[in-house]
Amino acid sequence: AQRRKLTQGDKMAGRHGNKGVISKVVPIEDMPYLEDGTPVDIILNPLGVPGRMNIGQILETHLGWAADRLGFRAITPVFDGAEESEIEAELGRAWMIDHAWKIVTERAWEWIKALEYDPEALTDDDEVRRLYIDQWLGEKPEYDREMLVE
């Protein structure tokens, strides 16, 4: 086996029996992106999952998303990976954290507007959340502010 850059026409295979040929390689700026601006790395043909019943591929994708959102790296050995219930639990945790973060962001913007800050002076949601959390927690030494706002 050798490592090299993928090119159009190369054949790839996954560990779930899925295989395919790379049809197009495009620059990152031409790839679709998520709501938060994160670019998509790869696009798979969705017909490959039900055609081969690659449910493991979907579960692995879900676990990867949850791990990214929760800040850990999931390592699942072949034939001895994470249980479906464990993946569901991590997905639930990731969704709850995303949902809570969204609510905190909305409240932070409401707070900023009530204080009559100039919204144009603030660059993004992260800055607004940082101000809000700093105000909310004050100078309490038991809280790690950097951990909370990242």
PDB file of C-alpha atoms in Angstrom:
ATOM      1  CA  ALA A   1       0.000   0.000   0.000  1.00  0.00           C
ATOM      2  CA  GLN A   2       1.110   3.522  -0.657  1.00  0.00           C
ATOM      3  CA  ARG A   3      -0.128   6.975   0.284  1.00  0.00           C
ATOM      4  CA  ARG A   4      -0.701   9.545  -2.414  1.00  0.00           C
ATOM      5  CA  LYS A   5      -3.130  12.303  -3.320  1.00  0.00           C
ATOM      6  CA  LEU A   6      -6.418  11.099  -4.734  1.00  0.00           C
ATOM      7  CA  THR A   7      -7.225  12.010  -8.316  1.00  0.00           C
ATOM      8  CA  GLN A   8     -10.209  11.678 -10.598  1.00  0.00           C
ATOM      9  CA  GLY A   9     -10.747   8.043 -11.594  1.00  0.00           C
ATOM     10  CA  ASP A  10      -9.161   6.534  -8.473  1.00  0.00           C
ATOM     11  CA  LYS A  11     -11.120   3.725  -6.853  1.00  0.00           C
ATOM     12  CA  MET A  12     -11.774   3.833  -3.112  1.00  0.00           C
ATOM     13  CA  ALA A  13     -13.260   1.320  -0.698  1.00  0.00           C
ATOM     14  CA  GLY A  14     -14.496   1.690   2.852  1.00  0.00           C
ATOM     15  CA  ARG A  15     -14.540  -0.836   5.629  1.00  0.00           C
ATOM     16  CA  HIS A  16     -18.289  -1.391   5.230  1.00  0.00           C
ATOM     17  CA  GLY A  17     -18.074  -2.944   1.777  1.00  0.00           C
ATOM     18  CA  ASN A  18     -18.775   0.335   0.038  1.00  0.00           C
ATOM     19  CA  LYS A  19     -16.647   1.208  -2.954  1.00  0.00           C
ATOM     20  CA  GLY A  20     -16.672   3.758  -5.701  1.00  0.00           C
ATOM     21  CA  VAL A  21     -14.701   5.818  -8.170  1.00  0.00           C
ATOM     22  CA  ILE A  22     -13.772   9.456  -7.594  1.00  0.00           C
ATOM     23  CA  SER A  23     -15.744  11.372 -10.186  1.00  0.00           C
ATOM     24  CA  LYS A  24     -14.480  14.871  -9.498  1.00  0.00           C
ATOM     25  CA  VAL A  25     -11.907  16.671  -7.337  1.00  0.00           C
ATOM     26  CA  VAL A  26     -12.689  20.335  -6.715  1.00  0.00           C
ATOM     27  CA  PRO A  27     -11.045  23.136  -4.719  1.00  0.00           C
ATOM     28  CA  ILE A  28     -12.302  23.562  -1.151  1.00  0.00           C
ATOM     29  CA  GLU A  29     -13.983  26.867  -2.030  1.00  0.00           C
ATOM     30  CA  ASP A  30     -16.180  25.058  -4.582  1.00  0.00           C
ATOM     31  CA  MET A  31     -17.381  22.427  -2.092  1.00  0.00           C
ATOM     32  CA  PRO A  32     -20.736  22.743  -0.341  1.00  0.00           C
ATOM     33  CA  TYR A  33     -20.609  23.918   3.259  1.00  0.00           C
ATOM     34  CA  LEU A  34     -22.596  23.617   6.470  1.00  0.00           C
ATOM     35  CA  GLU A  35     -24.619  26.421   8.091  1.00  0.00           C
ATOM     36  CA  ASP A  36     -21.618  27.466  10.202  1.00  0.00           C
ATOM     37  CA  GLY A  37     -19.365  27.695   7.128  1.00  0.00           C
ATOM     38  CA  THR A  38     -17.555  24.377   7.647  1.00  0.00           C
ATOM     39  CA  PRO A  39     -16.722  22.930   4.218  1.00  0.00           C
ATOM     40  CA  VAL A  40     -17.681  19.339   3.396  1.00  0.00           C
ATOM     41  CA  ASP A  41     -14.678  17.035   2.844  1.00  0.00           C
ATOM     42  CA  ILE A  42     -16.288  14.370   0.688  1.00  0.00           C
ATOM     43  CA  ILE A  43     -19.672  13.673  -0.879  1.00  0.00           C
ATOM     44  CA  LEU A  44     -20.800  10.066  -1.152  1.00  0.00           C
ATOM     45  CA  ASN A  45     -23.538   8.733  -3.375  1.00  0.00           C
ATOM     46  CA  PRO A  46     -26.506   8.281  -1.009  1.00  0.00           C
ATOM     47  CA  LEU A  47     -27.762   5.312  -3.044  1.00  0.00           C
ATOM     48  CA  GLY A  48     -24.748   3.302  -1.900  1.00  0.00           C
ATOM     49  CA  VAL A  49     -26.091   2.947   1.638  1.00  0.00           C
ATOM     50  CA  PRO A  50     -29.482   1.266   1.088  1.00  0.00           C
ATOM     51  CA  GLY A  51     -28.196  -0.641  -1.942  1.00  0.00           C
ATOM     52  CA  ARG A  52     -25.624  -2.503   0.137  1.00  0.00           C
ATOM     53  CA  MET A  53     -27.362  -2.066   3.508  1.00  0.00           C
ATOM     54  CA  ASN A  54     -24.348  -0.184   4.879  1.00  0.00           C
ATOM     55  CA  ILE A  55     -25.997   0.902   8.108  1.00  0.00           C
ATOM     56  CA  GLY A  56     -22.608   0.759   9.835  1.00  0.00           C
ATOM     57  CA  GLN A  57     -21.397   3.507   7.523  1.00  0.00           C
ATOM     58  CA  ILE A  58     -24.240   5.788   8.643  1.00  0.00           C
ATOM     59  CA  LEU A  59     -23.695   4.976  12.321  1.00  0.00           C
ATOM     60  CA  GLU A  60     -19.978   5.663  11.948  1.00  0.00           C
ATOM     61  CA  THR A  61     -20.747   9.010  10.280  1.00  0.00           C
ATOM     62  CA  HIS A  62     -23.091   9.937  13.129  1.00  0.00           C
ATOM     63  CA  LEU A  63     -20.490   8.993  15.727  1.00  0.00           C
ATOM     64  CA  GLY A  64     -17.884  11.088  13.911  1.00  0.00           C
ATOM     65  CA  TRP A  65     -20.177  14.127  13.886  1.00  0.00           C
ATOM     66  CA  ALA A  66     -20.987  13.737  17.593  1.00  0.00           C
ATOM     67  CA  ALA A  67     -17.302  13.281  18.447  1.00  0.00           C
ATOM     68  CA  ASP A  68     -16.421  16.448  16.542  1.00  0.00           C
ATOM     69  CA  ARG A  69     -19.132  18.463  18.302  1.00  0.00           C
ATOM     70  CA  LEU A  70     -18.190  17.086  21.743  1.00  0.00           C
ATOM     71  CA  GLY A  71     -14.435  17.431  21.253  1.00  0.00           C
ATOM     72  CA  PHE A  72     -13.261  13.827  21.347  1.00  0.00           C
ATOM     73  CA  ARG A  73     -11.902  11.358  18.826  1.00  0.00           C
ATOM     74  CA  ALA A  74     -13.807   8.117  18.353  1.00  0.00           C
ATOM     75  CA  ILE A  75     -11.783   5.019  17.581  1.00  0.00           C
ATOM     76  CA  THR A  76     -13.865   1.953  16.772  1.00  0.00           C
ATOM     77  CA  PRO A  77     -12.101  -1.294  15.908  1.00  0.00           C
ATOM     78  CA  VAL A  78     -13.529  -3.342  13.054  1.00  0.00           C
ATOM     79  CA  PHE A  79     -16.087  -5.922  14.299  1.00  0.00           C
ATOM     80  CA  ASP A  80     -15.855  -4.498  17.844  1.00  0.00           C
ATOM     81  CA  GLY A  81     -17.027  -0.917  17.408  1.00  0.00           C
ATOM     82  CA  ALA A  82     -19.351   1.277  19.409  1.00  0.00           C
ATOM     83  CA  GLU A  83     -22.795  -0.094  20.185  1.00  0.00           C
ATOM     84  CA  GLU A  84     -25.793   1.555  18.535  1.00  0.00           C
ATOM     85  CA  SER A  85     -27.064   2.719  21.947  1.00  0.00           C
ATOM     86  CA  GLU A  86     -23.696   4.388  22.680  1.00  0.00           C
ATOM     87  CA  ILE A  87     -23.817   6.219  19.348  1.00  0.00           C
ATOM     88  CA  GLU A  88     -27.393   7.357  20.039  1.00  0.00           C
ATOM     89  CA  ALA A  89     -26.330   8.647  23.469  1.00  0.00           C
ATOM     90  CA  GLU A  90     -23.435  10.656  22.012  1.00  0.00           C
ATOM     91  CA  LEU A  91     -25.681  12.051  19.258  1.00  0.00           C
ATOM     92  CA  GLY A  92     -28.168  13.137  21.916  1.00  0.00           C
ATOM     93  CA  ARG A  93     -25.453  14.841  23.972  1.00  0.00           C
ATOM     94  CA  ALA A  94     -24.104  16.640  20.898  1.00  0.00           C
ATOM     95  CA  TRP A  95     -27.570  17.818  19.881  1.00  0.00           C
ATOM     96  CA  MET A  96     -28.318  19.094  23.408  1.00  0.00           C
ATOM     97  CA  ILE A  97     -25.045  21.015  23.579  1.00  0.00           C
ATOM     98  CA  ASP A  98     -25.604  22.535  20.129  1.00  0.00           C
ATOM     99  CA  HIS A  99     -29.158  23.497  21.098  1.00  0.00           C
ATOM    100  CA  ALA A 100     -28.061  25.005  24.433  1.00  0.00           C
ATOM    101  CA  TRP A 101     -25.252  26.948  22.719  1.00  0.00           C
ATOM    102  CA  LYS A 102     -27.775  28.348  20.230  1.00  0.00           C
ATOM    103  CA  ILE A 103     -30.027  29.537  23.072  1.00  0.00           C
ATOM    104  CA  VAL A 104     -27.070  31.120  24.910  1.00  0.00           C
ATOM    105  CA  THR A 105     -26.112  32.931  21.700  1.00  0.00           C
ATOM    106  CA  GLU A 106     -29.653  34.269  21.205  1.00  0.00           C
ATOM    107  CA  ARG A 107     -29.806  35.483  24.816  1.00  0.00           C
ATOM    108  CA  ALA A 108     -26.361  37.043  24.524  1.00  0.00           C
ATOM    109  CA  TRP A 109     -27.452  39.088  21.485  1.00  0.00           C
ATOM    110  CA  GLU A 110     -30.642  40.161  23.311  1.00  0.00           C
ATOM    111  CA  TRP A 111     -28.497  41.233  26.275  1.00  0.00           C
ATOM    112  CA  ILE A 112     -26.130  43.198  24.016  1.00  0.00           C
ATOM    113  CA  LYS A 113     -29.053  45.010  22.350  1.00  0.00           C
ATOM    114  CA  ALA A 114     -30.606  45.838  25.749  1.00  0.00           C
ATOM    115  CA  LEU A 115     -27.306  47.411  26.851  1.00  0.00           C
ATOM    116  CA  GLU A 116     -27.349  49.531  23.698  1.00  0.00           C
ATOM    117  CA  TYR A 117     -23.990  48.274  22.481  1.00  0.00           C
ATOM    118  CA  ASP A 118     -23.306  49.080  18.867  1.00  0.00           C
ATOM    119  CA  PRO A 119     -23.885  45.679  17.177  1.00  0.00           C
ATOM    120  CA  GLU A 120     -21.594  46.744  14.325  1.00  0.00           C
ATOM    121  CA  ALA A 121     -18.690  46.981  16.787  1.00  0.00           C
ATOM    122  CA  LEU A 122     -18.954  43.268  17.567  1.00  0.00           C
ATOM    123  CA  THR A 123     -17.437  40.857  15.099  1.00  0.00           C
ATOM    124  CA  ASP A 124     -19.335  37.594  15.639  1.00  0.00           C
ATOM    125  CA  ASP A 125     -21.331  35.302  17.910  1.00  0.00           C
ATOM    126  CA  ASP A 126     -18.191  34.132  19.732  1.00  0.00           C
ATOM    127  CA  GLU A 127     -17.350  37.660  20.864  1.00  0.00           C
ATOM    128  CA  VAL A 128     -20.920  38.292  22.037  1.00  0.00           C
ATOM    129  CA  ARG A 129     -21.019  34.983  23.941  1.00  0.00           C
ATOM    130  CA  ARG A 130     -17.660  35.771  25.576  1.00  0.00           C
ATOM    131  CA  LEU A 131     -18.947  39.155  26.817  1.00  0.00           C
ATOM    132  CA  TYR A 132     -22.182  37.579  28.047  1.00  0.00           C
ATOM    133  CA  ILE A 133     -20.458  34.703  29.855  1.00  0.00           C
ATOM    134  CA  ASP A 134     -17.899  37.058  31.416  1.00  0.00           C
ATOM    135  CA  GLN A 135     -20.733  39.239  32.713  1.00  0.00           C
ATOM    136  CA  TRP A 136     -22.737  36.230  33.860  1.00  0.00           C
ATOM    137  CA  LEU A 137     -19.903  34.478  35.722  1.00  0.00           C
ATOM    138  CA  GLY A 138     -18.081  37.599  36.835  1.00  0.00           C
ATOM    139  CA  GLU A 139     -14.647  36.944  38.257  1.00  0.00           C
ATOM    140  CA  LYS A 140     -15.491  33.599  39.874  1.00  0.00           C
ATOM    141  CA  PRO A 141     -12.202  31.684  40.134  1.00  0.00           C
ATOM    142  CA  GLU A 142     -13.861  28.242  40.100  1.00  0.00           C
ATOM    143  CA  TYR A 143     -14.870  28.631  36.440  1.00  0.00           C
ATOM    144  CA  ASP A 144     -12.448  28.224  33.572  1.00  0.00           C
ATOM    145  CA  ARG A 145     -13.718  30.949  31.234  1.00  0.00           C
ATOM    146  CA  GLU A 146     -11.619  29.779  28.287  1.00  0.00           C
ATOM    147  CA  MET A 147     -13.100  26.276  28.503  1.00  0.00           C
ATOM    148  CA  LEU A 148     -16.659  27.651  28.537  1.00  0.00           C
ATOM    149  CA  VAL A 149     -16.398  29.950  25.542  1.00  0.00           C
ATOM    150  CA  GLU A 150     -14.569  27.662  23.138  1.00  0.00           C
TER     151      GLU A 150
END
